[in-house]
Amino acid sequence: MKKLINHPEYVVQEMIEGMALAHPQIVKKLPDTHVLVRADLSKEKVALVSGGGSGHEPSHGGFVGTGMLDAAVAGEVFTSPTPDQLLAAIKAVDRGKGVLLVIKNYSGDVMNFEMAMELAEAEGIQVKKVIVDDDVAVKNSTYTVGRRGIAGTVFVHKIAGALAEQGASLDEVQKVAEKVISRVRSMGMALSPCTIPAVGKPGFEIGEDEMEMGMGIHGEPGIDRTKIASADEVASTLVSYILEDMPCREGERVAVMINGLGATPLMELYIVNRKVAKLLQEKQIQVHKTFVGEYMTSLEMAGCSVTLLKLDDQLTELLDAPAQTIAWS
Amino acid sequence: MKKLINHPEYVVQEMIEGMALAHPQIVKKLPDTHVLVRADLSKEKVALVSGGGSGHEPSHGGFVGTGMLDAAVAGEVFTSPTPDQLLAAIKAVDRGKGVLLVIKNYSGDVMNFEMAMELAEAEGIQVKKVIVDDDVAVKNSTYTVGRRGIAGTVFVHKIAGALAEQGASLDEVQKVAEKVISRVRSMGMALSPCTIPAVGKPGFEIGEDEMEMGMGIHGEPGIDRTKIASADEVASTLVSYILEDMPCREGERVAVMINGLGATPLMELYIVNRKVAKLLQEKQIQVHKTFVGEYMTSLEMAGCSVTLLKLDDQLTELLDAPAQTIAWS
């Protein structure tokens, strides 16, 4: 196993320490937890808490900061964060205006976040939740009932975070998060597997001349395993699945995210974007903004996902609002 | 060869198109070239042009924009850009205040940039150059006389770009670039090789339990091939080579860059940073700012480099000045 680590048992702990040491102006580590919270929590506002298994960096700690999340809770690699750590995060960031939990739809995550929600409510904190399920590839999966939540979650962080920063109420922030969820769709594909440090060998195999369309960010099965196709063919397939699920009319405005899963070079992501942009142009769907890079990864998996978010005026303004985080600024 | 591409012959062309399509507010493609220039070239100022072989993204096109480069010229993968494309870039961005070329120290790059410089001067454009050679690993290498230029180059783009944006003269911008070069040192290491698309197989091999310290960003030989060490040991080795070459006294201020070579997860880069931060703390070297991510990659090579830049008041202010580019903002 070729990894730059010290010991598999300490990867999450040491990563969180490394993040806090790198960006003390933006985040700090909550003592005795794997929770990153904003360095400055003085502003009275609705707080946003997200999190999930580690191995998807920069999600979610990279999106803690002004205009996005107030706290991110990291579980062990590909493992849901525990209710007690989630509760610690909620308590640390609540300023009396309520807390919104942004949960990716995996059964373990949903269960643990809901448990933390109950515990927090029992302590008098007002908590609401949204569940992101943007992955159009498959319904029900290894760890999920319903659709999985993947890179589109980052748009929820950005837009709900911007509205919270403006002083909106918990109901309003929840409502805009639900609106994003109703208008965001993603799908991914993988060329190679990844290795959980504590396991030490790849979780699955993909043949030297194969790829898997619709693969999940933990290596959950996708739709189809085929011979490697060209970047243009991959882009076309991903976009057509997304638009079949969420039709876009001529003249509609979208934000596009081309997300790398970890080992895929930016060069390849931009080659994919070239085709995605051309496909959207042909359909006269207007691209307001494009994000290309690593937003929600799967350790060193090779592959990418495409996300489309249908914008209206409110979402456009909130997407464009300033943010100061590690991975979005 | 597992790559998300269409045809090896078109990867650079299609990547540049994909970048221009993704970020029209920031960059545009110079027709019939592999040159990205700022979308807005209206400001009268000294222009900065850099470039080099492709495969190191986001270098250099990702650093074109306000406060950094005016143009980036992309050669074929790991191949110097041609003098005619460099000349086209110089002519496109010159606003009568002169042009500074930022060259990484590879013999082919230096030769082609110098040829373009002569051609531009023959057309009456004032051009100066700086050559970045921050890699402390080896003197003289496969493609280089003297030291190689690697990730420290991005600090030259940032700081010289900020001074040019403030309206400084060509001499002043060259002088500050030279100052950065005299105060920046880097060293890298690799866990796995990368594959040039047109070649179709890895340029070299590294055994399953091996790593190479001091490897160059094109896979040039390093100092030492050893058994894989821990992240802490790797960080210690890289920092000690850098500080041996450029001693830092107690209380001195530095900027730190932990740069991923392509396939190494952010998780691992932050684990490396944790140790680098601790080592600098122990030596009472003050870290002004830390950058962790992909700044100068080698396609899908696994590994990282560490860069230290010694700051003074001028460099600190210019490093912190605003910039609006694809990969630095």
mmCIF file of C-alpha atoms in Angstrom, chain A residues 10-326:
data_model
loop_
_atom_site.group_PDB
_atom_site.id
_atom_site.type_symbol
_atom_site.label_atom_id
_atom_site.label_comp_id
_atom_site.label_asym_id
_atom_site.label_seq_id
_atom_site.Cartn_x
_atom_site.Cartn_y
_atom_site.Cartn_z
ATOM 1 C CA TYR A 10 -4.136 7.809 13.056
ATOM 2 C CA VAL A 11 -4.819 9.103 9.539
ATOM 3 C CA VAL A 12 -7.977 11.038 10.431
ATOM 4 C CA GLN A 13 -6.578 12.473 13.645
ATOM 5 C CA GLU A 14 -3.364 13.591 11.948
ATOM 6 C CA MET A 15 -5.149 14.969 8.902
ATOM 7 C CA ILE A 16 -7.416 17.112 11.068
ATOM 8 C CA GLU A 17 -4.389 18.348 13.019
ATOM 9 C CA GLY A 18 -2.616 19.114 9.736
ATOM 10 C CA MET A 19 -5.598 21.106 8.493
ATOM 11 C CA ALA A 20 -5.898 23.119 11.689
ATOM 12 C CA LEU A 21 -2.152 23.801 11.676
ATOM 13 C CA ALA A 22 -2.249 24.895 8.027
ATOM 14 C CA HIS A 23 -5.195 27.281 8.227
ATOM 15 C CA PRO A 24 -5.519 28.746 11.739
ATOM 16 C CA GLN A 25 -7.144 31.884 10.316
ATOM 17 C CA ILE A 26 -10.018 29.775 8.961
ATOM 18 C CA VAL A 27 -10.569 26.697 11.133
ATOM 19 C CA LYS A 28 -9.775 25.310 14.527
ATOM 20 C CA LYS A 29 -10.005 21.794 15.866
ATOM 21 C CA LEU A 30 -12.467 21.126 18.640
ATOM 22 C CA PRO A 31 -10.336 19.510 21.379
ATOM 23 C CA ASP A 32 -10.587 15.709 21.674
ATOM 24 C CA THR A 33 -12.705 15.396 18.517
ATOM 25 C CA HIS A 34 -12.334 15.125 14.755
ATOM 26 C CA VAL A 35 -14.388 18.273 14.375
ATOM 27 C CA LEU A 36 -13.234 21.410 12.569
ATOM 28 C CA VAL A 37 -15.139 24.591 13.418
ATOM 29 C CA ARG A 38 -14.772 28.133 12.157
ATOM 30 C CA ALA A 39 -11.916 30.033 13.752
ATOM 31 C CA ASP A 40 -14.321 32.924 14.294
ATOM 32 C CA LEU A 41 -17.697 31.912 15.694
ATOM 33 C CA SER A 42 -18.644 35.328 17.017
ATOM 34 C CA LYS A 43 -21.356 36.188 14.491
ATOM 35 C CA GLU A 44 -24.918 35.444 15.636
ATOM 36 C CA LYS A 45 -26.433 33.407 12.835
ATOM 37 C CA VAL A 46 -27.935 30.055 11.968
ATOM 38 C CA ALA A 47 -25.142 27.478 12.070
ATOM 39 C CA LEU A 48 -24.490 24.807 9.440
ATOM 40 C CA VAL A 49 -22.983 21.460 10.361
ATOM 41 C CA SER A 50 -22.038 18.760 7.868
ATOM 42 C CA GLY A 51 -19.689 15.819 7.848
ATOM 43 C CA GLY A 52 -19.326 12.206 6.906
ATOM 44 C CA GLY A 53 -16.678 9.581 6.541
ATOM 45 C CA SER A 54 -13.146 10.790 5.873
ATOM 46 C CA GLY A 55 -11.440 10.137 2.545
ATOM 47 C CA HIS A 56 -13.549 12.640 0.589
ATOM 48 C CA GLU A 57 -11.353 15.674 1.222
ATOM 49 C CA PRO A 58 -11.702 18.604 0.816
ATOM 50 C CA SER A 59 -15.223 17.559 1.889
ATOM 51 C CA HIS A 60 -16.221 18.603 4.394
ATOM 52 C CA GLY A 61 -13.564 20.369 6.493
ATOM 53 C CA GLY A 62 -12.388 22.314 3.443
ATOM 54 C CA PHE A 63 -15.751 24.070 3.324
ATOM 55 C CA VAL A 64 -15.799 25.376 6.881
ATOM 56 C CA GLY A 65 -15.556 29.140 7.027
ATOM 57 C CA THR A 66 -17.330 32.399 6.338
ATOM 58 C CA GLY A 67 -20.277 31.905 3.990
ATOM 59 C CA MET A 68 -20.316 28.104 4.159
ATOM 60 C CA LEU A 69 -20.192 25.619 7.038
ATOM 61 C CA ASP A 70 -19.704 26.348 10.737
ATOM 62 C CA ALA A 71 -18.481 22.848 11.532
ATOM 63 C CA ALA A 72 -17.484 19.655 9.743
ATOM 64 C CA VAL A 73 -17.353 16.345 11.554
ATOM 65 C CA ALA A 74 -15.007 13.684 10.195
ATOM 66 C CA GLY A 75 -15.683 9.989 10.736
ATOM 67 C CA GLU A 76 -13.058 7.352 10.224
ATOM 68 C CA VAL A 77 -12.289 6.663 6.544
ATOM 69 C CA PHE A 78 -15.560 5.878 4.722
ATOM 70 C CA THR A 79 -17.302 5.549 8.120
ATOM 71 C CA SER A 80 -20.059 7.760 9.494
ATOM 72 C CA PRO A 81 -19.104 10.211 12.231
ATOM 73 C CA THR A 82 -20.357 9.229 15.660
ATOM 74 C CA PRO A 83 -23.377 10.901 17.313
ATOM 75 C CA ASP A 84 -21.271 12.184 20.210
ATOM 76 C CA GLN A 85 -18.864 14.013 17.881
ATOM 77 C CA LEU A 86 -21.796 15.390 15.881
ATOM 78 C CA LEU A 87 -23.391 16.579 19.126
ATOM 79 C CA ALA A 88 -20.136 18.231 20.185
ATOM 80 C CA ALA A 89 -20.061 20.075 16.852
ATOM 81 C CA ILE A 90 -23.684 21.209 17.138
ATOM 82 C CA LYS A 91 -23.128 22.507 20.660
ATOM 83 C CA ALA A 92 -19.920 24.262 19.698
ATOM 84 C CA VAL A 93 -21.455 26.256 16.838
ATOM 85 C CA ASP A 94 -25.010 26.959 18.044
ATOM 86 C CA ARG A 95 -25.474 30.662 18.783
ATOM 87 C CA GLY A 96 -29.114 30.414 19.752
ATOM 88 C CA LYS A 97 -30.391 30.796 16.205
ATOM 89 C CA GLY A 98 -30.594 27.080 15.453
ATOM 90 C CA VAL A 99 -28.479 24.592 13.551
ATOM 91 C CA LEU A 100 -28.999 23.026 10.116
ATOM 92 C CA LEU A 101 -27.484 19.592 9.505
ATOM 93 C CA VAL A 102 -26.480 18.844 5.901
ATOM 94 C CA ILE A 103 -26.425 15.053 5.556
ATOM 95 C CA LYS A 104 -25.351 12.990 2.562
ATOM 96 C CA ASN A 105 -27.812 10.155 2.058
ATOM 97 C CA TYR A 106 -26.045 7.097 3.467
ATOM 98 C CA SER A 107 -27.956 5.066 6.023
ATOM 99 C CA GLY A 108 -25.225 5.274 8.659
ATOM 100 C CA ASP A 109 -24.854 9.017 8.259
ATOM 101 C CA VAL A 110 -28.597 9.612 8.441
ATOM 102 C CA MET A 111 -28.916 7.459 11.556
ATOM 103 C CA ASN A 112 -26.034 9.107 13.401
ATOM 104 C CA PHE A 113 -26.966 12.668 12.438
ATOM 105 C CA GLU A 114 -30.571 12.025 13.536
ATOM 106 C CA MET A 115 -29.403 10.623 16.833
ATOM 107 C CA ALA A 116 -27.239 13.704 17.415
ATOM 108 C CA MET A 117 -30.213 15.880 16.460
ATOM 109 C CA GLU A 118 -32.346 14.275 19.145
ATOM 110 C CA LEU A 119 -29.617 14.640 21.740
ATOM 111 C CA ALA A 120 -29.148 18.310 20.839
ATOM 112 C CA GLU A 121 -32.879 18.986 20.948
ATOM 113 C CA ALA A 122 -32.986 17.370 24.368
ATOM 114 C CA GLU A 123 -30.460 20.016 25.416
ATOM 115 C CA GLY A 124 -32.699 22.764 24.080
ATOM 116 C CA ILE A 125 -30.980 23.435 20.772
ATOM 117 C CA GLN A 126 -33.195 23.949 17.728
ATOM 118 C CA VAL A 127 -31.961 21.627 14.974
ATOM 119 C CA LYS A 128 -33.210 20.908 11.470
ATOM 120 C CA LYS A 129 -31.789 18.662 8.776
ATOM 121 C CA VAL A 130 -31.631 18.216 5.031
ATOM 122 C CA ILE A 131 -30.588 15.051 3.235
ATOM 123 C CA VAL A 132 -28.724 15.352 -0.056
ATOM 124 C CA ASP A 133 -29.340 12.620 -2.639
ATOM 125 C CA ASP A 134 -27.996 14.038 -5.903
ATOM 126 C CA ASP A 135 -26.512 10.866 -7.436
ATOM 127 C CA VAL A 136 -28.768 9.776 -10.308
ATOM 128 C CA ALA A 137 -26.814 6.583 -10.985
ATOM 129 C CA VAL A 138 -28.643 4.117 -8.777
ATOM 130 C CA LYS A 139 -31.543 3.869 -6.350
ATOM 131 C CA ASN A 140 -30.656 1.906 -3.200
ATOM 132 C CA SER A 141 -27.044 0.870 -2.851
ATOM 133 C CA THR A 142 -24.587 -0.891 -0.573
ATOM 134 C CA TYR A 143 -24.908 1.644 2.234
ATOM 135 C CA THR A 144 -27.986 3.572 1.183
ATOM 136 C CA VAL A 145 -31.748 3.448 0.907
ATOM 137 C CA GLY A 146 -32.667 5.766 -1.940
ATOM 138 C CA ARG A 147 -30.145 7.759 -3.859
ATOM 139 C CA ARG A 148 -26.649 8.496 -2.653
ATOM 140 C CA GLY A 149 -25.368 11.960 -1.838
ATOM 141 C CA ILE A 150 -22.212 13.001 -3.643
ATOM 142 C CA ALA A 151 -20.509 16.165 -4.974
ATOM 143 C CA GLY A 152 -23.720 18.178 -5.332
ATOM 144 C CA THR A 153 -23.631 18.446 -1.531
ATOM 145 C CA VAL A 154 -20.974 21.132 -1.873
ATOM 146 C CA PHE A 155 -23.486 23.391 -3.648
ATOM 147 C CA VAL A 156 -25.824 22.922 -0.661
ATOM 148 C CA HIS A 157 -23.028 24.017 1.681
ATOM 149 C CA LYS A 158 -22.310 27.058 -0.462
ATOM 150 C CA ILE A 159 -25.827 28.308 -1.018
ATOM 151 C CA ALA A 160 -27.360 27.553 2.387
ATOM 152 C CA GLY A 161 -24.175 28.887 3.981
ATOM 153 C CA ALA A 162 -24.473 32.164 2.089
ATOM 154 C CA LEU A 163 -28.090 32.629 3.170
ATOM 155 C CA ALA A 164 -27.250 31.867 6.803
ATOM 156 C CA GLU A 165 -24.425 34.400 6.611
ATOM 157 C CA GLN A 166 -26.968 37.024 5.506
ATOM 158 C CA GLY A 167 -28.904 36.480 8.720
ATOM 159 C CA ALA A 168 -31.801 34.343 7.470
ATOM 160 C CA SER A 169 -33.813 32.189 9.874
ATOM 161 C CA LEU A 170 -33.359 28.456 10.343
ATOM 162 C CA ASP A 171 -36.552 27.791 8.373
ATOM 163 C CA GLU A 172 -35.355 29.936 5.487
ATOM 164 C CA VAL A 173 -31.932 28.303 5.438
ATOM 165 C CA GLN A 174 -33.491 24.850 5.486
ATOM 166 C CA LYS A 175 -35.847 25.873 2.690
ATOM 167 C CA VAL A 176 -33.085 27.104 0.395
ATOM 168 C CA ALA A 177 -31.068 23.950 1.101
ATOM 169 C CA GLU A 178 -34.111 21.870 0.078
ATOM 170 C CA LYS A 179 -34.411 23.988 -3.039
ATOM 171 C CA VAL A 180 -30.803 23.262 -3.995
ATOM 172 C CA ILE A 181 -31.354 19.550 -3.352
ATOM 173 C CA SER A 182 -34.407 19.562 -5.622
ATOM 174 C CA ARG A 183 -32.385 21.162 -8.426
ATOM 175 C CA VAL A 184 -28.993 19.423 -8.228
ATOM 176 C CA ARG A 185 -28.035 16.138 -9.891
ATOM 177 C CA SER A 186 -24.711 14.327 -10.213
ATOM 178 C CA MET A 187 -23.236 11.178 -11.613
ATOM 179 C CA GLY A 188 -19.740 9.745 -11.445
ATOM 180 C CA MET A 189 -17.519 7.114 -13.004
ATOM 181 C CA ALA A 190 -14.329 5.399 -11.948
ATOM 182 C CA LEU A 191 -11.247 4.105 -13.721
ATOM 183 C CA SER A 192 -9.487 2.660 -10.691
ATOM 184 C CA PRO A 193 -10.252 1.700 -7.086
ATOM 185 C CA CYS A 194 -8.974 3.185 -3.849
ATOM 186 C CA THR A 195 -7.487 1.685 -0.726
ATOM 187 C CA ILE A 196 -8.775 2.365 2.779
ATOM 188 C CA PRO A 197 -5.574 2.783 4.851
ATOM 189 C CA ALA A 198 -6.704 0.398 7.603
ATOM 190 C CA VAL A 199 -7.590 -2.275 5.033
ATOM 191 C CA GLY A 200 -4.392 -1.958 3.042
ATOM 192 C CA LYS A 201 -5.662 -3.274 -0.271
ATOM 193 C CA PRO A 202 -8.127 -1.953 -2.867
ATOM 194 C CA GLY A 203 -11.793 -2.468 -2.010
ATOM 195 C CA PHE A 204 -12.538 -3.767 -5.504
ATOM 196 C CA GLU A 205 -10.856 -4.271 -8.858
ATOM 197 C CA ILE A 206 -11.447 -2.677 -12.245
ATOM 198 C CA GLY A 207 -9.770 -4.389 -15.183
ATOM 199 C CA GLU A 208 -6.895 -2.622 -16.973
ATOM 200 C CA ASP A 209 -9.140 -1.795 -19.948
ATOM 201 C CA GLU A 210 -12.359 -1.217 -18.002
ATOM 202 C CA MET A 211 -14.245 1.586 -16.289
ATOM 203 C CA GLU A 212 -17.390 1.699 -14.191
ATOM 204 C CA MET A 213 -20.156 4.203 -14.839
ATOM 205 C CA GLY A 214 -22.159 5.374 -11.860
ATOM 206 C CA MET A 215 -19.759 4.114 -9.230
ATOM 207 C CA GLY A 216 -20.300 5.535 -5.735
ATOM 208 C CA ILE A 217 -17.727 7.499 -3.771
ATOM 209 C CA HIS A 218 -17.049 4.510 -1.534
ATOM 210 C CA GLY A 219 -16.738 2.165 -4.471
ATOM 211 C CA GLU A 220 -20.404 1.104 -4.361
ATOM 212 C CA PRO A 221 -21.491 -0.586 -7.570
ATOM 213 C CA GLY A 222 -22.603 1.587 -10.462
ATOM 214 C CA ILE A 223 -24.736 0.944 -13.514
ATOM 215 C CA ASP A 224 -22.406 -0.550 -16.002
ATOM 216 C CA ARG A 225 -18.881 -1.840 -16.333
ATOM 217 C CA THR A 226 -17.576 -1.368 -19.851
ATOM 218 C CA LYS A 227 -14.403 -0.990 -21.869
ATOM 219 C CA ILE A 228 -12.795 2.399 -21.251
ATOM 220 C CA ALA A 229 -14.547 4.958 -23.396
ATOM 221 C CA SER A 230 -13.242 8.314 -24.592
ATOM 222 C CA ALA A 231 -13.570 11.415 -22.423
ATOM 223 C CA ASP A 232 -16.207 12.720 -24.816
ATOM 224 C CA GLU A 233 -18.241 9.538 -24.539
ATOM 225 C CA VAL A 234 -17.957 9.561 -20.742
ATOM 226 C CA ALA A 235 -19.064 13.204 -20.605
ATOM 227 C CA SER A 236 -22.014 12.484 -22.909
ATOM 228 C CA THR A 237 -23.173 9.534 -20.847
ATOM 229 C CA LEU A 238 -22.962 11.396 -17.541
ATOM 230 C CA VAL A 239 -24.761 14.470 -18.884
ATOM 231 C CA SER A 240 -27.499 12.425 -20.532
ATOM 232 C CA TYR A 241 -28.252 10.477 -17.340
ATOM 233 C CA ILE A 242 -28.433 13.742 -15.407
ATOM 234 C CA LEU A 243 -30.662 15.506 -17.923
ATOM 235 C CA GLU A 244 -32.925 12.507 -18.260
ATOM 236 C CA ASP A 245 -33.558 12.723 -14.534
ATOM 237 C CA MET A 246 -33.745 16.519 -14.437
ATOM 238 C CA PRO A 247 -34.751 17.935 -17.812
ATOM 239 C CA CYS A 248 -33.443 21.435 -18.577
ATOM 240 C CA ARG A 249 -35.160 23.670 -21.080
ATOM 241 C CA GLU A 250 -33.465 25.966 -23.583
ATOM 242 C CA GLY A 251 -32.341 29.159 -21.912
ATOM 243 C CA GLU A 252 -32.259 27.685 -18.402
ATOM 244 C CA ARG A 253 -29.201 28.557 -16.323
ATOM 245 C CA VAL A 254 -26.989 26.001 -14.575
ATOM 246 C CA ALA A 255 -23.821 25.774 -12.533
ATOM 247 C CA VAL A 256 -21.504 22.931 -13.547
ATOM 248 C CA MET A 257 -19.081 21.006 -11.363
ATOM 249 C CA ILE A 258 -16.509 18.630 -12.847
ATOM 250 C CA ASN A 259 -15.209 16.875 -9.763
ATOM 251 C CA GLY A 260 -12.079 14.743 -9.654
ATOM 252 C CA LEU A 261 -12.197 11.650 -7.448
ATOM 253 C CA GLY A 262 -8.585 11.905 -6.323
ATOM 254 C CA ALA A 263 -6.051 10.607 -8.815
ATOM 255 C CA THR A 264 -7.382 12.067 -12.040
ATOM 256 C CA PRO A 265 -5.238 14.948 -13.321
ATOM 257 C CA LEU A 266 -6.787 18.375 -13.863
ATOM 258 C CA MET A 267 -5.843 17.954 -17.536
ATOM 259 C CA GLU A 268 -8.375 15.161 -17.867
ATOM 260 C CA LEU A 269 -11.070 16.990 -15.908
ATOM 261 C CA TYR A 270 -10.756 19.927 -18.298
ATOM 262 C CA ILE A 271 -10.978 17.613 -21.302
ATOM 263 C CA VAL A 272 -14.227 16.279 -19.809
ATOM 264 C CA ASN A 273 -15.437 19.830 -19.209
ATOM 265 C CA ARG A 274 -14.778 20.750 -22.830
ATOM 266 C CA LYS A 275 -17.340 18.174 -23.921
ATOM 267 C CA VAL A 276 -19.812 18.964 -21.136
ATOM 268 C CA ALA A 277 -19.684 22.652 -22.108
ATOM 269 C CA LYS A 278 -20.253 21.814 -25.777
ATOM 270 C CA LEU A 279 -23.179 19.516 -24.966
ATOM 271 C CA LEU A 280 -24.844 22.211 -22.887
ATOM 272 C CA GLN A 281 -24.195 24.812 -25.604
ATOM 273 C CA GLU A 282 -25.856 22.558 -28.165
ATOM 274 C CA LYS A 283 -28.906 22.276 -25.934
ATOM 275 C CA GLN A 284 -28.822 26.027 -25.353
ATOM 276 C CA ILE A 285 -28.541 25.537 -21.617
ATOM 277 C CA GLN A 286 -26.736 28.551 -20.214
ATOM 278 C CA VAL A 287 -23.711 27.899 -17.998
ATOM 279 C CA HIS A 288 -23.468 30.559 -15.311
ATOM 280 C CA LYS A 289 -20.293 29.229 -13.698
ATOM 281 C CA THR A 290 -18.112 26.128 -13.941
ATOM 282 C CA PHE A 291 -16.107 24.545 -11.128
ATOM 283 C CA VAL A 292 -13.368 22.098 -12.097
ATOM 284 C CA GLY A 293 -11.232 20.389 -9.470
ATOM 285 C CA GLU A 294 -11.436 18.186 -6.419
ATOM 286 C CA TYR A 295 -14.492 18.868 -4.252
ATOM 287 C CA MET A 296 -15.562 15.414 -3.109
ATOM 288 C CA THR A 297 -12.953 12.734 -3.612
ATOM 289 C CA SER A 298 -12.601 9.035 -2.868
ATOM 290 C CA LEU A 299 -9.037 8.816 -1.584
ATOM 291 C CA GLU A 300 -6.883 8.088 -4.659
ATOM 292 C CA MET A 301 -9.645 6.767 -6.899
ATOM 293 C CA ALA A 302 -9.259 7.743 -10.569
ATOM 294 C CA GLY A 303 -12.414 9.048 -12.179
ATOM 295 C CA CYS A 304 -14.746 11.996 -12.048
ATOM 296 C CA SER A 305 -18.288 13.116 -11.454
ATOM 297 C CA VAL A 306 -20.366 15.733 -13.205
ATOM 298 C CA THR A 307 -22.890 17.852 -11.290
ATOM 299 C CA LEU A 308 -25.490 20.208 -12.707
ATOM 300 C CA LEU A 309 -27.362 22.694 -10.523
ATOM 301 C CA LYS A 310 -30.344 24.519 -12.014
ATOM 302 C CA LEU A 311 -30.148 28.133 -10.967
ATOM 303 C CA ASP A 312 -32.730 30.844 -10.434
ATOM 304 C CA ASP A 313 -31.982 34.409 -9.355
ATOM 305 C CA GLN A 314 -31.853 33.587 -5.654
ATOM 306 C CA LEU A 315 -29.535 30.600 -6.089
ATOM 307 C CA THR A 316 -27.297 32.517 -8.496
ATOM 308 C CA GLU A 317 -26.810 35.367 -6.056
ATOM 309 C CA LEU A 318 -26.074 32.989 -3.166
ATOM 310 C CA LEU A 319 -23.704 30.877 -5.260
ATOM 311 C CA ASP A 320 -21.756 34.006 -6.205
ATOM 312 C CA ALA A 321 -21.683 35.437 -2.678
ATOM 313 C CA PRO A 322 -18.224 35.636 -1.103
ATOM 314 C CA ALA A 323 -16.923 32.734 0.985
ATOM 315 C CA GLN A 324 -13.684 32.208 2.840
ATOM 316 C CA THR A 325 -12.898 28.576 3.393
ATOM 317 C CA ILE A 326 -9.915 26.353 2.696
#
